[in-house]
DNA sequence: AGTAATTTGTTCGTATGTATC
DNA sequence: AGATACATACGAACAAATTAC
């Protein structure tokens, strides 16, 4: 009994992958279907994980395309 | 509840059609849209059925074209 | 060159049933 | 009783690749 829900665990894995640089800014993230196959989770779980990342502005969704890492937001002028 | 999911039932039907020779190697398989109309299932169900066939190497997908029966793989040298 | 049609990829929303914590 | 989670299944919308005209 893990106190941490699976969708949060999956979100943590993806967050790590983004921060480490495996998924550079602007790149596409794995589709929810791929996540279900790769991590053996239900679509619901994969979707909630992505929502968690989106809440932290680590992922954005483009209709008909999929999830992406948002482009670098440089605060420089 | 039926012990066998609809997408597996549909996969079995298509598998039979291929093995019987109704869909010879290299030929196109019915589109997912056609399957939904012919068998009264959702597109997701048709898609999962095709994925099941693909897992058995009985079908391959070409983007923008559709599903095909893979060309004859002759084990002859 | 450009538009439309076809087909699949991808996601979202919703729903039911089952099971576990 | 509620939250989490998986499996199944329907409907809908938008995007991308291919093909036909």
XYZ file of N, CA and C (backbone and C1' of nucleotides) in Angstrom, chain B residues 5-7 40-45 48 63-65, chain D residues 7-19:
130
model
N -14.065 -10.025 -24.418
C -14.291 -8.641 -24.852
C -14.627 -8.573 -26.333
N -15.358 -7.545 -26.700
C -15.792 -7.410 -28.085
C -14.606 -7.250 -29.032
N -13.566 -6.545 -28.556
C -12.436 -6.323 -29.466
C -11.701 -7.635 -29.733
N -20.851 -2.773 -35.929
C -21.566 -2.001 -34.915
C -20.772 -1.781 -33.644
N -19.478 -1.509 -33.811
C -18.634 -1.261 -32.648
C -18.050 0.145 -32.728
N -17.489 0.576 -31.643
C -16.841 1.890 -31.623
C -15.488 1.791 -32.310
N -14.971 2.925 -32.706
C -13.694 2.929 -33.408
C -12.584 2.416 -32.507
N -12.689 2.740 -31.233
C -11.698 2.270 -30.275
C -11.639 0.753 -30.270
N -12.806 0.136 -30.322
C -12.893 -1.322 -30.313
C -12.254 -1.900 -31.575
N -8.486 -1.507 -31.306
C -7.874 -2.475 -30.401
C -7.825 -3.865 -31.025
N 0.662 4.644 -42.307
C 0.035 5.942 -42.025
C -0.601 6.554 -43.267
N -1.829 6.996 -43.117
C -2.522 7.648 -44.221
C -3.095 6.675 -45.231
N -2.819 5.397 -45.053
C -3.303 4.394 -45.991
C -4.245 3.421 -45.304
P -5.524 -3.366 -17.211
O -7.021 -3.616 -17.679
C -7.734 -4.739 -17.182
C -9.127 -4.772 -17.807
C -9.150 -4.490 -19.314
O -9.745 -5.591 -19.987
C -10.764 -3.159 -18.171
P -9.757 -5.677 -21.532
O -11.171 -5.015 -21.878
C -12.350 -5.561 -21.301
C -13.525 -4.625 -21.485
C -13.782 -4.193 -22.935
O -14.980 -4.815 -23.386
C -14.061 -2.396 -21.387
P -15.348 -4.796 -24.930
O -15.985 -3.354 -25.123
C -17.245 -3.058 -24.525
C -17.605 -1.609 -24.782
C -17.343 -1.119 -26.210
O -18.590 -0.971 -26.873
C -16.813 0.522 -24.552
P -18.622 -0.646 -28.427
O -19.205 0.840 -28.493
C -20.480 1.106 -27.912
C -20.598 2.563 -27.540
C -20.372 3.535 -28.698
O -21.628 3.925 -29.266
C -19.355 4.282 -26.629
P -21.605 4.652 -30.667
O -21.184 6.146 -30.261
C -21.995 6.903 -29.369
C -21.382 8.277 -29.151
C -21.014 9.015 -30.444
O -21.713 10.254 -30.516
C -19.207 9.065 -28.886
P -21.648 11.087 -31.878
O -20.412 12.104 -31.656
C -20.403 12.932 -30.513
C -19.058 13.661 -30.368
C -18.554 14.341 -31.637
O -18.722 15.753 -31.515
C -16.798 13.212 -30.417
P -18.522 16.654 -32.825
O -16.983 17.102 -32.735
C -16.519 17.731 -31.556
C -14.992 17.795 -31.576
C -14.416 18.385 -32.862
O -13.829 19.648 -32.603
C -13.247 16.398 -32.144
P -13.378 20.549 -33.841
O -11.803 20.245 -33.978
C -10.969 20.468 -32.850
C -9.607 19.823 -33.085
C -8.921 20.264 -34.382
O -7.619 20.751 -34.087
C -8.899 17.905 -34.164
P -6.696 21.315 -35.268
O -5.680 20.111 -35.561
C -4.863 19.624 -34.499
C -3.919 18.541 -35.004
C -3.191 18.872 -36.305
O -1.824 18.518 -36.194
C -4.360 16.820 -36.519
P -0.807 18.905 -37.326
O -0.518 17.504 -38.036
C 0.022 16.438 -37.260
C 0.196 15.192 -38.119
C 0.898 15.449 -39.463
O 1.835 14.401 -39.725
C -1.219 14.465 -39.829
P 2.839 14.552 -40.961
O 2.398 13.338 -41.902
C 2.359 12.027 -41.361
C 1.717 11.071 -42.352
C 2.248 11.224 -43.784
O 2.594 9.948 -44.304
C -0.122 11.420 -43.747
P 3.302 9.887 -45.756
O 2.089 9.458 -46.699
C 1.307 8.328 -46.336
C 0.049 8.252 -47.182
C 0.299 8.354 -48.688
O 0.003 7.111 -49.299
C -1.590 9.638 -47.977
P 0.295 6.932 -50.852
O -1.125 7.277 -51.496
C -2.321 6.704 -50.941
C -3.538 7.301 -51.618
C -3.405 7.454 -53.138
O -4.446 6.745 -53.783
C -4.222 9.445 -52.131
